[in-house]
Coordinates of C-alpha atoms in Angstrom, one line a residue:
Chain S
M1 CA -42.8 -15.8 -16.7
T2 CA -39.4 -15.8 -14.9
A3 CA -38.3 -12.8 -13.0
P4 CA -36.1 -10.3 -14.9
T5 CA -32.4 -10.5 -14.2
L6 CA -32.5 -7.0 -12.8
A7 CA -35.5 -4.9 -11.9
I8 CA -35.1 -1.4 -10.4
D9 CA -38.2 0.6 -9.2
D10 CA -38.3 4.2 -8.3
L11 CA -34.6 4.2 -7.2
R12 CA -33.6 7.4 -5.4
L13 CA -30.2 8.2 -4.0
G14 CA -29.0 11.2 -2.1
F15 CA -25.8 12.1 -0.3
R16 CA -26.1 13.9 3.0
G17 CA -23.5 16.6 3.3
W18 CA -23.0 19.8 5.3
A19 CA -25.6 21.7 3.4
G20 CA -28.4 19.1 3.6
T21 CA -29.0 16.1 1.3
V22 CA -28.1 16.3 -2.4
E23 CA -30.3 14.0 -4.5
V24 CA -28.5 12.5 -7.5
L25 CA -31.1 9.9 -8.6
H26 CA -34.7 11.1 -8.7
G27 CA -36.6 7.8 -8.9
I28 CA -35.4 5.8 -11.8
S29 CA -37.0 2.5 -12.9
L30 CA -35.5 0.0 -15.4
H31 CA -35.2 -3.7 -15.9
I32 CA -33.1 -6.2 -17.8
A33 CA -34.7 -9.4 -19.0
K34 CA -32.7 -12.6 -19.0
G35 CA -30.1 -12.6 -21.8
E36 CA -31.0 -9.0 -22.7
R37 CA -28.5 -6.3 -23.4
V38 CA -29.6 -2.9 -22.2
A39 CA -27.8 0.4 -22.5
L40 CA -28.0 3.2 -20.1
V41 CA -26.9 6.4 -21.9
G42 CA -26.2 9.8 -20.6
E43 CA -23.6 12.5 -20.1
S44 CA -21.1 12.5 -17.3
G45 CA -22.7 13.2 -14.0
S46 CA -26.1 12.0 -15.1
G47 CA -26.1 9.1 -12.6
K48 CA -25.2 6.1 -14.9
S49 CA -22.2 4.8 -13.0
V50 CA -23.7 5.3 -9.6
T51 CA -26.7 3.1 -10.7
A52 CA -24.4 0.3 -11.5
R53 CA -22.6 0.7 -8.2
L54 CA -25.9 0.7 -6.3
V55 CA -26.7 -2.7 -7.9
L56 CA -23.4 -4.0 -6.7
G57 CA -24.0 -2.6 -3.2
L58 CA -20.8 -0.5 -3.4
V59 CA -22.5 2.9 -2.8
Q60 CA -24.5 1.6 0.2
E61 CA -21.2 1.3 2.1
L62 CA -20.4 5.0 1.7
R63 CA -21.2 7.1 4.7
G64 CA -23.9 9.7 4.1
A65 CA -25.5 7.8 1.2
R66 CA -29.3 7.7 1.5
F67 CA -31.3 5.7 -0.9
S68 CA -34.8 4.3 -1.4
G69 CA -36.6 2.3 -3.9
R70 CA -36.5 -1.4 -4.8
M71 CA -33.8 -3.3 -6.6
A72 CA -34.4 -7.0 -7.4
F73 CA -31.9 -9.4 -8.8
E74 CA -33.4 -12.6 -10.3
G75 CA -36.5 -11.8 -8.1
R76 CA -34.5 -11.4 -4.9
D77 CA -34.8 -8.1 -3.2
L78 CA -31.3 -6.7 -3.0
G79 CA -32.3 -4.3 -0.2
A80 CA -33.3 -7.2 2.0
L81 CA -30.0 -8.9 1.7
S82 CA -27.4 -8.8 4.5
R83 CA -24.1 -7.3 3.7
R84 CA -22.6 -10.7 3.5
E85 CA -25.2 -12.0 1.1
R86 CA -24.7 -8.9 -1.1
E87 CA -21.0 -9.5 -1.2
A88 CA -21.5 -13.1 -2.1
L89 CA -23.3 -12.0 -5.3
R90 CA -20.4 -9.9 -6.4
G91 CA -17.9 -11.4 -8.8
D92 CA -20.0 -14.6 -8.9
R93 CA -23.5 -13.8 -10.0
I94 CA -23.0 -10.1 -10.9
S95 CA -19.7 -8.8 -12.2
M96 CA -18.4 -5.5 -13.6
I97 CA -16.0 -4.2 -16.2
F98 CA -14.5 -0.8 -15.8
Q99 CA -13.4 2.2 -17.9
D100 CA -9.7 2.0 -17.5
P101 CA -8.5 -1.6 -17.6
T102 CA -4.9 -1.0 -16.7
S103 CA -5.5 0.9 -13.5
S104 CA -8.3 -1.6 -12.5
L105 CA -5.7 -4.4 -12.2
N106 CA -3.6 -4.4 -9.0
P107 CA -0.1 -3.4 -10.0
V108 CA 1.8 -5.5 -7.4
Y109 CA 0.2 -8.8 -8.2
T110 CA 0.5 -10.9 -11.3
I111 CA -2.6 -11.6 -13.5
D112 CA -2.3 -15.2 -12.3
T113 CA -2.8 -14.2 -8.6
L114 CA -5.7 -11.9 -9.4
F115 CA -7.3 -14.5 -11.6
H116 CA -7.0 -17.1 -8.8
E117 CA -8.8 -14.7 -6.5
V118 CA -11.5 -14.1 -9.0
L119 CA -12.1 -17.8 -9.6
R120 CA -12.2 -18.3 -5.8
R121 CA -15.4 -16.3 -5.8
G122 CA -17.1 -19.0 -7.9
A123 CA -15.3 -22.0 -6.4
P124 CA -14.0 -21.1 -2.9
G125 CA -11.6 -24.0 -2.4
I126 CA -10.0 -23.9 -5.9
G127 CA -6.3 -24.7 -5.9
A128 CA -3.6 -22.7 -7.7
A129 CA -3.0 -25.3 -10.5
E130 CA -6.7 -25.8 -11.2
A131 CA -7.2 -22.0 -11.2
R132 CA -4.4 -21.5 -13.7
E133 CA -5.9 -24.1 -16.0
K134 CA -9.2 -22.4 -15.9
A135 CA -7.6 -19.0 -16.3
I136 CA -5.7 -20.1 -19.4
A137 CA -9.0 -21.4 -20.9
A138 CA -10.8 -18.1 -20.1
L139 CA -7.9 -16.1 -21.6
A140 CA -7.9 -18.2 -24.7
D141 CA -11.7 -17.4 -25.0
V142 CA -10.9 -13.7 -25.2
A143 CA -8.5 -14.4 -28.1
I144 CA -5.3 -14.1 -26.1
T145 CA -2.8 -16.2 -28.0
D146 CA -0.2 -16.7 -25.2
P147 CA -2.2 -17.0 -22.0
E148 CA 0.8 -18.4 -20.0
R149 CA 2.9 -15.3 -20.6
V150 CA -0.1 -13.0 -19.8
L151 CA -0.7 -14.9 -16.5
R152 CA 3.0 -14.4 -15.5
S153 CA 2.8 -10.7 -16.2
Y154 CA 1.8 -7.6 -14.2
A155 CA -0.8 -5.3 -15.6
F156 CA 1.7 -2.6 -16.4
Q157 CA 3.6 -5.0 -18.6
L158 CA 0.6 -5.5 -20.9
S159 CA -1.1 -3.2 -23.3
G160 CA -4.4 -1.6 -22.5
G161 CA -6.3 -3.7 -25.0
M162 CA -4.7 -6.8 -23.5
N163 CA -5.7 -5.8 -20.0
Q164 CA -9.3 -5.1 -21.2
R165 CA -9.4 -8.7 -22.5
V166 CA -8.1 -9.9 -19.2
L167 CA -10.8 -8.0 -17.3
I168 CA -13.5 -9.3 -19.7
A169 CA -12.2 -12.9 -19.1
M170 CA -12.3 -12.3 -15.3
A171 CA -15.7 -10.8 -15.4
L172 CA -17.1 -13.8 -17.3
A173 CA -15.0 -16.4 -15.6
N174 CA -17.6 -17.4 -13.0
N175 CA -20.5 -17.3 -15.5
P176 CA -22.4 -14.4 -14.0
A177 CA -26.1 -13.8 -14.7
L178 CA -25.5 -10.1 -15.0
L179 CA -22.6 -8.1 -16.4
L180 CA -22.3 -4.4 -15.6
A181 CA -20.1 -2.7 -18.1
D182 CA -19.3 0.9 -17.0
E183 CA -18.0 2.7 -20.1
P184 CA -15.8 -0.3 -21.0
G185 CA -12.7 0.7 -22.8
T186 CA -13.3 4.5 -22.8
A187 CA -9.7 4.8 -21.8
L188 CA -8.5 2.8 -24.9
D189 CA -8.1 4.1 -28.4
V190 CA -11.0 3.5 -30.7
T191 CA -9.7 0.6 -32.8
V192 CA -8.8 -1.4 -29.7
Q193 CA -12.1 -0.5 -28.1
A194 CA -14.0 -1.7 -31.1
Q195 CA -12.1 -5.0 -31.1
T196 CA -12.6 -5.7 -27.4
L197 CA -16.3 -4.7 -27.5
A198 CA -17.0 -7.0 -30.5
L199 CA -15.3 -9.8 -28.5
M200 CA -17.4 -9.0 -25.4
Q201 CA -20.6 -9.0 -27.5
S202 CA -20.0 -12.4 -28.9
L203 CA -19.0 -13.8 -25.4
V204 CA -22.1 -12.4 -23.7
A205 CA -24.3 -13.7 -26.5
R206 CA -22.7 -17.2 -26.1
H207 CA -23.0 -17.3 -22.3
G208 CA -26.6 -15.8 -22.4
T209 CA -25.4 -13.2 -19.9
S210 CA -27.7 -10.2 -19.3
M211 CA -25.9 -7.0 -19.5
L212 CA -26.2 -3.4 -18.5
F213 CA -24.1 -1.4 -20.8
I214 CA -23.3 2.1 -19.5
S215 CA -21.9 4.5 -22.1
H216 CA -22.0 8.0 -23.5
N217 CA -20.8 6.7 -26.8
L218 CA -23.9 6.5 -29.0
G219 CA -22.2 4.7 -31.9
V220 CA -21.2 1.9 -29.6
V221 CA -24.6 1.7 -28.0
R222 CA -26.4 1.4 -31.3
E223 CA -24.2 -1.6 -32.2
F224 CA -24.5 -3.2 -28.9
A225 CA -27.8 -2.9 -27.1
D226 CA -31.2 -4.4 -27.6
R227 CA -32.9 -1.6 -25.7
V228 CA -31.8 1.8 -24.5
Y229 CA -32.6 4.0 -21.5
V230 CA -31.5 7.6 -21.8
I231 CA -30.7 9.2 -18.4
Y232 CA -30.4 13.0 -17.8
K233 CA -29.6 14.4 -14.4
G234 CA -30.8 11.5 -12.4
R235 CA -34.0 10.9 -14.4
I236 CA -34.8 8.5 -17.2
V237 CA -36.0 10.7 -20.0
E238 CA -36.6 8.2 -22.8
Q239 CA -36.7 4.5 -23.2
G240 CA -37.3 2.3 -26.2
P241 CA -35.8 -0.2 -28.7
T242 CA -32.4 0.7 -30.0
E243 CA -33.4 1.0 -33.6
G244 CA -36.6 3.0 -32.9
L245 CA -34.8 5.3 -30.5
F246 CA -32.0 6.1 -32.9
E247 CA -34.4 6.4 -35.9
A248 CA -36.9 8.6 -34.1
P249 CA -35.7 10.1 -30.8
L250 CA -38.8 11.5 -29.0
H251 CA -37.4 13.4 -26.1
P252 CA -35.7 16.8 -26.6
Y253 CA -32.7 15.8 -24.6
T254 CA -32.1 12.6 -26.7
R255 CA -32.3 14.7 -29.8
A256 CA -29.8 17.1 -28.4
L257 CA -27.5 14.2 -27.4
M258 CA -27.6 12.8 -30.9
A259 CA -27.0 16.1 -32.5
A260 CA -23.9 16.6 -30.3
V261 CA -22.0 13.7 -31.8
P262 CA -19.1 15.2 -33.9
R263 CA -19.3 14.1 -37.5
I264 CA -16.3 12.5 -39.2
T265 CA -17.3 14.3 -42.4
G266 CA -16.0 17.6 -41.0
E267 CA -19.0 19.7 -40.2
G268 CA -17.3 20.9 -37.1
I269 CA -18.4 20.6 -33.5
P270 CA -22.1 20.8 -33.5
E271 CA -23.9 23.7 -31.9
I272 CA -25.4 22.7 -28.6
D273 CA -28.5 24.6 -27.5
E274 CA -27.6 26.3 -24.2
E275 CA -31.2 26.9 -23.5
Q276 CA -31.8 23.2 -22.8
T277 CA -35.5 23.7 -23.6
G278 CA -37.5 20.6 -22.8
F279 CA -34.6 18.7 -21.2
Y280 CA -36.6 18.3 -18.1
D281 CA -39.7 17.1 -19.9
P282 CA -41.2 13.9 -18.4
L283 CA -40.2 10.4 -19.4
V284 CA -41.2 9.4 -23.0
A285 CA -41.4 5.7 -23.6
H286 CA -41.6 4.3 -27.2
P287 CA -44.9 2.5 -27.8
G288 CA -44.8 -1.0 -26.2
Y289 CA -41.6 -0.2 -24.4
S290 CA -42.7 1.4 -21.1
E291 CA -41.9 -0.4 -17.9
A292 CA -45.6 -1.2 -17.3
E293 CA -46.0 -2.8 -20.7
L294 CA -42.7 -4.8 -20.6
R295 CA -43.0 -6.1 -17.1
P296 CA -46.0 -8.2 -16.0
Chain R
M1 CA 21.8 -12.9 -12.7
S2 CA 18.6 -12.3 -10.9
P3 CA 17.5 -8.6 -10.8
V4 CA 17.4 -8.5 -7.0
V5 CA 21.0 -9.8 -6.8
R6 CA 22.1 -7.2 -9.4
L7 CA 20.4 -4.5 -7.2
L8 CA 22.2 -5.9 -4.1
I9 CA 25.6 -5.8 -5.7
K10 CA 24.9 -2.2 -6.9
R11 CA 23.9 -1.1 -3.4
I12 CA 26.8 -2.7 -1.7
A13 CA 29.2 -1.0 -4.1
T14 CA 27.7 2.4 -3.5
S15 CA 27.6 1.8 0.3
F16 CA 31.3 1.1 0.2
I17 CA 32.0 4.4 -1.4
V18 CA 29.8 6.1 1.3
L19 CA 31.8 4.4 4.0
V20 CA 35.1 5.6 2.6
G21 CA 33.7 9.2 2.6
V22 CA 32.4 8.8 6.1
S23 CA 35.8 7.5 7.3
L24 CA 37.6 10.5 5.8
L25 CA 35.1 12.9 7.3
I26 CA 35.2 11.5 10.8
F27 CA 38.9 11.0 10.6
T28 CA 39.3 14.8 9.9
I29 CA 36.7 15.9 12.4
A30 CA 38.3 13.8 15.2
R31 CA 41.7 15.5 14.5
V32 CA 40.5 19.1 14.4
I33 CA 38.6 19.1 17.6
P34 CA 40.9 20.8 20.2
G35 CA 42.9 18.9 22.7
D36 CA 46.0 16.6 22.6
P37 CA 44.9 13.0 22.7
A38 CA 48.3 11.9 24.1
R39 CA 48.2 14.4 26.9
I40 CA 44.6 13.5 27.8
A41 CA 45.5 9.8 27.8
L42 CA 48.6 10.1 30.0
G43 CA 47.2 12.7 32.4
P44 CA 48.5 16.1 33.5
N45 CA 51.4 14.7 35.4
A46 CA 53.1 12.9 32.5
S47 CA 56.4 14.2 31.3
A48 CA 56.7 16.1 28.0
E49 CA 58.9 13.3 26.7
A50 CA 56.4 10.6 27.4
V51 CA 53.6 12.7 25.7
E52 CA 55.9 13.2 22.7
A53 CA 56.7 9.5 22.6
L54 CA 53.0 8.6 22.5
R55 CA 52.4 11.2 19.9
D56 CA 55.1 9.6 17.8
K57 CA 53.6 6.1 18.4
L58 CA 50.2 7.3 17.3
H59 CA 51.7 9.0 14.2
L60 CA 50.3 12.3 15.3
N61 CA 53.4 14.1 14.3
D62 CA 53.1 13.0 10.7
A63 CA 51.3 14.8 7.9
F64 CA 47.5 14.3 7.8
V65 CA 47.6 12.3 4.6
V66 CA 50.2 10.0 6.0
Q67 CA 48.0 9.5 9.1
Y68 CA 45.1 8.6 6.9
G69 CA 47.3 6.2 5.0
Y70 CA 48.2 4.4 8.2
F71 CA 44.6 4.3 9.2
I72 CA 43.4 2.8 5.9
A73 CA 46.2 0.2 5.9
D74 CA 45.2 -0.9 9.4
L75 CA 41.6 -0.9 8.5
A76 CA 42.2 -3.2 5.5
R77 CA 43.6 -5.7 8.0
G78 CA 40.5 -5.3 10.2
D79 CA 42.4 -3.3 12.8
L80 CA 40.9 -0.1 14.2
G81 CA 43.9 0.5 16.5
Q82 CA 44.2 0.7 20.2
S83 CA 41.8 2.6 22.4
L84 CA 43.5 5.0 24.7
Y85 CA 40.6 4.8 27.1
S86 CA 40.3 1.1 27.6
N87 CA 43.8 0.1 26.4
R88 CA 42.3 -2.6 24.3
P89 CA 41.9 -2.9 20.6
V90 CA 38.9 -0.8 19.4
T91 CA 37.5 -3.8 17.6
Q92 CA 37.3 -5.8 20.9
D93 CA 35.6 -2.9 22.6
I94 CA 33.0 -2.6 19.9
A95 CA 32.4 -6.3 19.9
A96 CA 31.8 -6.1 23.6
Y97 CA 29.3 -3.1 23.5
L98 CA 27.7 -3.3 20.1
P99 CA 25.5 -6.4 20.7
A100 CA 23.7 -4.6 23.5
T101 CA 22.8 -1.7 21.3
L102 CA 21.8 -3.9 18.3
E103 CA 19.6 -6.0 20.6
L104 CA 17.8 -2.9 21.8
V105 CA 17.5 -1.4 18.3
F106 CA 16.3 -4.8 16.9
F107 CA 13.5 -5.1 19.5
A108 CA 12.6 -1.5 19.2
G109 CA 12.4 -1.9 15.4
A110 CA 10.3 -5.0 15.7
T111 CA 8.0 -3.3 18.1
M112 CA 7.6 -0.4 15.7
I113 CA 6.7 -2.5 12.7
L114 CA 4.6 -5.1 14.6
I115 CA 2.5 -2.4 16.4
G116 CA 2.7 0.6 14.1
V117 CA 1.9 -1.0 10.8
P118 CA -1.2 -3.0 12.0
L119 CA -2.4 0.1 13.9
G120 CA -2.2 2.1 10.6
M121 CA -4.1 -0.7 8.7
L122 CA -6.8 -0.7 11.3
A123 CA -7.1 3.0 11.3
A124 CA -7.4 3.0 7.5
R125 CA -10.0 0.3 7.4
Y126 CA -12.2 2.0 10.1
R127 CA -11.3 5.5 9.1
D128 CA -13.3 8.3 10.7
R129 CA -14.8 6.0 13.2
P130 CA -14.0 5.9 16.9
L131 CA -11.2 3.3 16.6
D132 CA -9.5 5.5 14.0
H133 CA -9.7 8.5 16.3
G134 CA -8.3 6.5 19.2
I135 CA -5.4 5.2 17.2
R136 CA -4.7 8.7 15.8
L137 CA -4.6 10.2 19.3
F138 CA -2.2 7.4 20.5
T139 CA 0.1 7.8 17.5
M140 CA 0.0 11.6 17.9
L141 CA 1.5 11.1 21.4
G142 CA 4.3 9.1 19.9
V143 CA 5.4 11.6 17.3
S144 CA 4.9 14.7 19.5
A145 CA 7.9 14.2 21.8
P146 CA 11.4 12.8 21.2
D147 CA 12.3 9.3 22.4
F148 CA 14.3 10.3 25.4
V149 CA 11.4 12.2 26.8
W150 CA 9.2 9.1 26.6
A151 CA 12.1 7.1 28.1
V152 CA 12.1 9.3 31.2
I153 CA 8.3 9.4 31.4
L154 CA 7.9 5.6 30.9
M155 CA 10.7 5.0 33.4
L156 CA 9.0 7.2 36.0
I157 CA 5.6 5.6 35.6
F158 CA 6.3 1.9 35.0
A159 CA 9.6 1.4 36.9
Y160 CA 9.5 4.0 39.7
F161 CA 5.8 4.7 40.7
L162 CA 4.5 1.3 39.5
P163 CA 7.6 -1.0 39.8
I164 CA 6.4 -3.3 37.0
F165 CA 9.6 -3.2 35.0
P166 CA 13.3 -2.9 36.0
I167 CA 14.7 0.5 36.1
A168 CA 18.1 -0.2 34.5
G169 CA 20.4 -2.8 33.0
R170 CA 20.1 -5.7 30.6
I171 CA 19.7 -8.6 33.0
S172 CA 19.3 -9.1 36.7
D173 CA 22.5 -9.9 38.7
S174 CA 21.2 -13.3 39.8
F175 CA 21.5 -14.7 36.3
A176 CA 24.7 -15.7 34.7
V177 CA 24.6 -16.3 31.0
P178 CA 27.7 -17.6 29.3
P179 CA 28.6 -15.1 26.6
V180 CA 28.6 -16.5 23.0
T181 CA 27.2 -13.8 20.7
G182 CA 26.9 -11.0 23.2
F183 CA 23.1 -10.9 22.4
L184 CA 21.6 -11.9 25.7
T185 CA 18.4 -13.1 24.2
I186 CA 20.3 -15.5 21.9
D187 CA 22.9 -16.5 24.6
S188 CA 20.3 -17.3 27.1
L189 CA 18.5 -19.5 24.6
I190 CA 21.8 -21.2 23.7
A191 CA 22.3 -21.9 27.4
G192 CA 18.7 -23.3 27.5
D193 CA 18.0 -20.9 30.4
F194 CA 14.4 -19.8 29.8
A195 CA 14.2 -17.9 33.1
A196 CA 17.1 -15.8 32.0
F197 CA 15.6 -15.3 28.6
G198 CA 12.4 -14.0 30.2
N199 CA 14.4 -11.8 32.4
V200 CA 16.2 -10.3 29.4
L201 CA 12.9 -9.6 27.6
W202 CA 11.6 -8.0 30.8
H203 CA 14.6 -5.7 30.9
L204 CA 14.2 -4.9 27.2
A205 CA 10.5 -4.0 27.3
L206 CA 10.7 -0.4 28.6
P207 CA 13.7 0.9 26.7
A208 CA 12.7 -0.8 23.5
F209 CA 9.2 0.7 23.7
A210 CA 10.5 4.1 24.6
L211 CA 12.9 3.9 21.6
S212 CA 10.1 2.8 19.3
F213 CA 7.3 5.0 20.4
A214 CA 8.0 7.8 17.9
G215 CA 8.5 5.2 15.2
I216 CA 5.2 3.5 16.1
G217 CA 3.4 6.8 15.6
Q218 CA 5.2 7.6 12.4
S219 CA 4.7 4.2 10.8
A220 CA 1.1 4.0 11.9
R221 CA 0.3 7.4 10.5
L222 CA 2.2 6.7 7.3
T223 CA 0.5 3.3 6.8
R224 CA -2.9 4.9 7.4
A225 CA -2.3 7.7 5.0
N226 CA -1.0 5.4 2.2
M227 CA -3.8 2.8 2.8
V228 CA -6.5 5.5 2.6
E229 CA -4.9 6.7 -0.6
T230 CA -4.8 3.1 -2.0
Y231 CA -8.5 2.5 -1.1
R232 CA -9.4 5.3 -3.6
K233 CA -7.6 3.5 -6.5
P234 CA -9.6 1.8 -9.3
F235 CA -8.0 -1.6 -8.6
I236 CA -9.5 -1.6 -5.1
E237 CA -12.9 -0.7 -6.6
M238 CA -12.4 -3.6 -9.0
A239 CA -11.5 -5.9 -6.0
L240 CA -14.7 -4.8 -4.2
A241 CA -16.8 -5.2 -7.3
F242 CA -15.5 -8.7 -7.8
G243 CA -16.4 -9.4 -4.2
F244 CA -12.9 -10.1 -2.9
P245 CA -13.3 -10.5 0.9
Q246 CA -12.8 -7.3 2.8
G247 CA -10.2 -8.8 5.1
R248 CA -8.2 -10.0 2.2
I249 CA -8.4 -6.7 0.5
A250 CA -7.1 -5.0 3.7
R251 CA -4.3 -7.5 4.3
R252 CA -3.3 -8.1 0.7
F253 CA -4.6 -6.2 -2.1
A254 CA -4.6 -2.7 -0.5
F255 CA -1.7 -3.4 1.9
K256 CA 1.0 -4.4 -0.4
P257 CA 0.8 -1.4 -2.8
S258 CA 0.5 0.9 0.3
M259 CA 3.7 -0.5 1.8
I260 CA 5.9 0.6 -1.1
P261 CA 6.0 4.3 -0.1
S262 CA 5.8 3.5 3.6
L263 CA 8.7 1.1 3.7
T264 CA 11.4 3.6 2.7
V265 CA 10.4 5.9 5.5
I266 CA 10.1 3.1 8.0
G267 CA 13.6 2.0 7.1
L268 CA 14.9 5.5 7.7
D269 CA 13.1 5.5 11.1
L270 CA 14.7 2.2 11.9
A271 CA 18.2 3.5 11.0
S272 CA 17.7 6.6 13.0
M273 CA 17.0 4.5 16.0
L274 CA 20.7 3.7 16.1
G275 CA 21.4 7.3 16.8
N276 CA 18.4 7.8 19.2
A277 CA 19.5 4.7 21.1
F278 CA 22.4 6.8 22.5
L279 CA 20.1 8.8 24.7
V280 CA 17.8 6.0 25.6
E281 CA 20.8 3.9 26.6
Q282 CA 22.0 6.7 28.9
I283 CA 18.7 6.9 30.6
F284 CA 18.3 3.2 31.2
A285 CA 22.0 2.6 32.0
W286 CA 22.1 0.3 29.1
P287 CA 25.7 -1.0 28.6
G288 CA 25.7 -0.4 24.9
L289 CA 27.8 1.4 22.4
S290 CA 26.5 4.8 23.5
R291 CA 28.3 4.7 26.9
Y292 CA 31.5 3.8 25.1
G293 CA 30.9 6.4 22.4
V294 CA 30.3 9.2 24.8
A295 CA 33.3 8.3 27.0
V296 CA 35.7 8.1 24.1
I297 CA 34.6 11.4 22.6
L298 CA 35.1 13.1 26.0
R299 CA 38.6 11.6 26.2
K300 CA 39.4 12.4 22.5
D301 CA 40.3 8.8 22.0
L302 CA 40.8 9.1 18.2
N303 CA 40.8 5.5 17.2
A304 CA 37.8 4.6 19.2
I305 CA 35.8 7.6 17.9
V306 CA 36.5 6.8 14.3
G307 CA 35.8 3.1 14.9
T308 CA 32.5 3.7 16.7
V309 CA 31.2 6.1 14.0
L310 CA 32.3 3.8 11.2
I311 CA 30.4 0.9 12.8
I312 CA 27.3 2.9 13.3
S313 CA 27.5 4.2 9.7
A314 CA 27.9 0.6 8.5
M315 CA 24.8 -0.5 10.4
F316 CA 22.9 2.4 8.9
L317 CA 23.9 1.4 5.4
I318 CA 23.1 -2.2 6.0
V319 CA 19.6 -1.3 7.2
N320 CA 19.2 0.9 4.1
I321 CA 20.3 -2.0 1.8
V322 CA 17.8 -4.3 3.5
V323 CA 15.0 -1.8 3.0
D324 CA 15.9 -1.3 -0.6
L325 CA 15.8 -5.0 -1.2
L326 CA 12.4 -5.3 0.5
V327 CA 11.0 -2.5 -1.6
A328 CA 12.3 -4.2 -4.7
L329 CA 10.8 -7.5 -3.6
I330 CA 7.3 -6.0 -3.1
N331 CA 7.4 -3.6 -6.1
P332 CA 7.6 -5.5 -9.4
R333 CA 8.3 -2.2 -11.3
I334 CA 11.6 -1.8 -9.5
R335 CA 12.5 -5.4 -9.6
L336 CA 11.8 -5.6 -13.4
S337 CA 13.6 -2.3 -14.1
Q338 CA 16.9 -3.9 -12.8
R339 CA 17.6 -5.6 -16.1
S340 CA 21.0 -5.3 -17.8
S341 CA 20.9 -2.3 -20.1

């Protein structure tokens, strides 16, 4: 059996500050098989985003960050890579999409320039003309009807939805094995978000890209993911198949999370149990979906 | 019409209005400071008739508005009047002294930008590490004392105790460069005299560095602060996540957005060097506009005072226009907002 695209074992992360080390991840394990779409769900501050940044090696460069555990990408131990090797993976084999597309694009360079830089990650010697051709094709892929105009524009001249498409096109341009999507489109309004997510879903399926989908939006996760990990305060509390987890949540925190979604039918904002009974209960895996069972 | 050209025209028009205002102001101030210019020019032994005749010739007996009218009419012909101090046309005097000042300010400005900005970039990239601390200490020295203090200190150390650099002047007496532009660096190159060119640079080094030291500190600190700020922006995280090379991020993707706020202040620093040059020129016996300016103010040489101030203001405005254009060139928001309404 081939190695999973991403395997994380007992990942711990702490930040050393004035008052000792603050641990933010308490030993999480997860994996993403080739072509699989996995969601990491939790509230803000639960450690979802920092996990994605650890995979990319962005957190390691912060001073005071202390981490342990094993992360392997396609069987290669990420911890054993040199800084240069880690950087070589970014944008080429692993890429990332962010919350706010418009502020994620450099405001003083045209999309054309940025796209050229992105494509250079996959093909270092690529010329401007060839890059433009590839960029036009990539933008057409994300259903942008006038790619030439978009390439000539700056991010602030385009709509948020358009910028999200541009970012998706950039993230997939070098055919990465793994796409990390950190709350993609949370800054967009819901209709635009739905459109771009649907687009991303079909592209990821077509390219066979593995994906880590980080979100607090349960509705989107249900549509999007094959499997779900629920994270609470730096611990995975529940894992299982999307349908099974949504039909029958097992962990008290997951049940609270699902109850917290406001209903469009107007039942008001749901009552959240302040007691948080059982939120710290140990990890519950749905039958057949524990790390030990899924990974040889 | 391209947006940048539109901006240029707009700025030149407003600068012209500013110049008219400055001329009126300095024209007034020069006339209200006490002392009779004609009497000072002719000396205490001149007869009352001779003084009166000169006052007539200078239109000093006319109403203020009439005097200003004469001045503007002359100015329109490119004539700033006679200097009572040198007995030559003021325009000729300025043409003789201005190049020395401009050369000094140009080299000081270039030193400020070429040393200050890269220092700030380095400090930002290696922030909170020893290199950053070193750079911050050095730049702190620059901003903590005015230029003329550094001029004296540098002169004492590097020209007096350690005679590495010349103590005064623009060029050694043994060189003769035929004057073409008045800029000795350019004239020596025109003459093909590289020894003279080197000698001119050698003379420029200390005063230019003294004049730029505060600016180096200011621009390095500003560049560092803005770069640190930019490094926190989502588009830099995006660049890192996409694996853009660190060096290219520092030199391109973080640098250009950071320069937008820095550039305006650096431009102001550059323009203020024109004023600070007055003191540095005095210390290094630099034959520039400052010597002339101080001399004519003490002699209440009306035409020369007004002419000198007007030229300095014009230089100031030109620097500002250039900075505005540069900001527009690197900031697409400004460039694109200059569309016809």
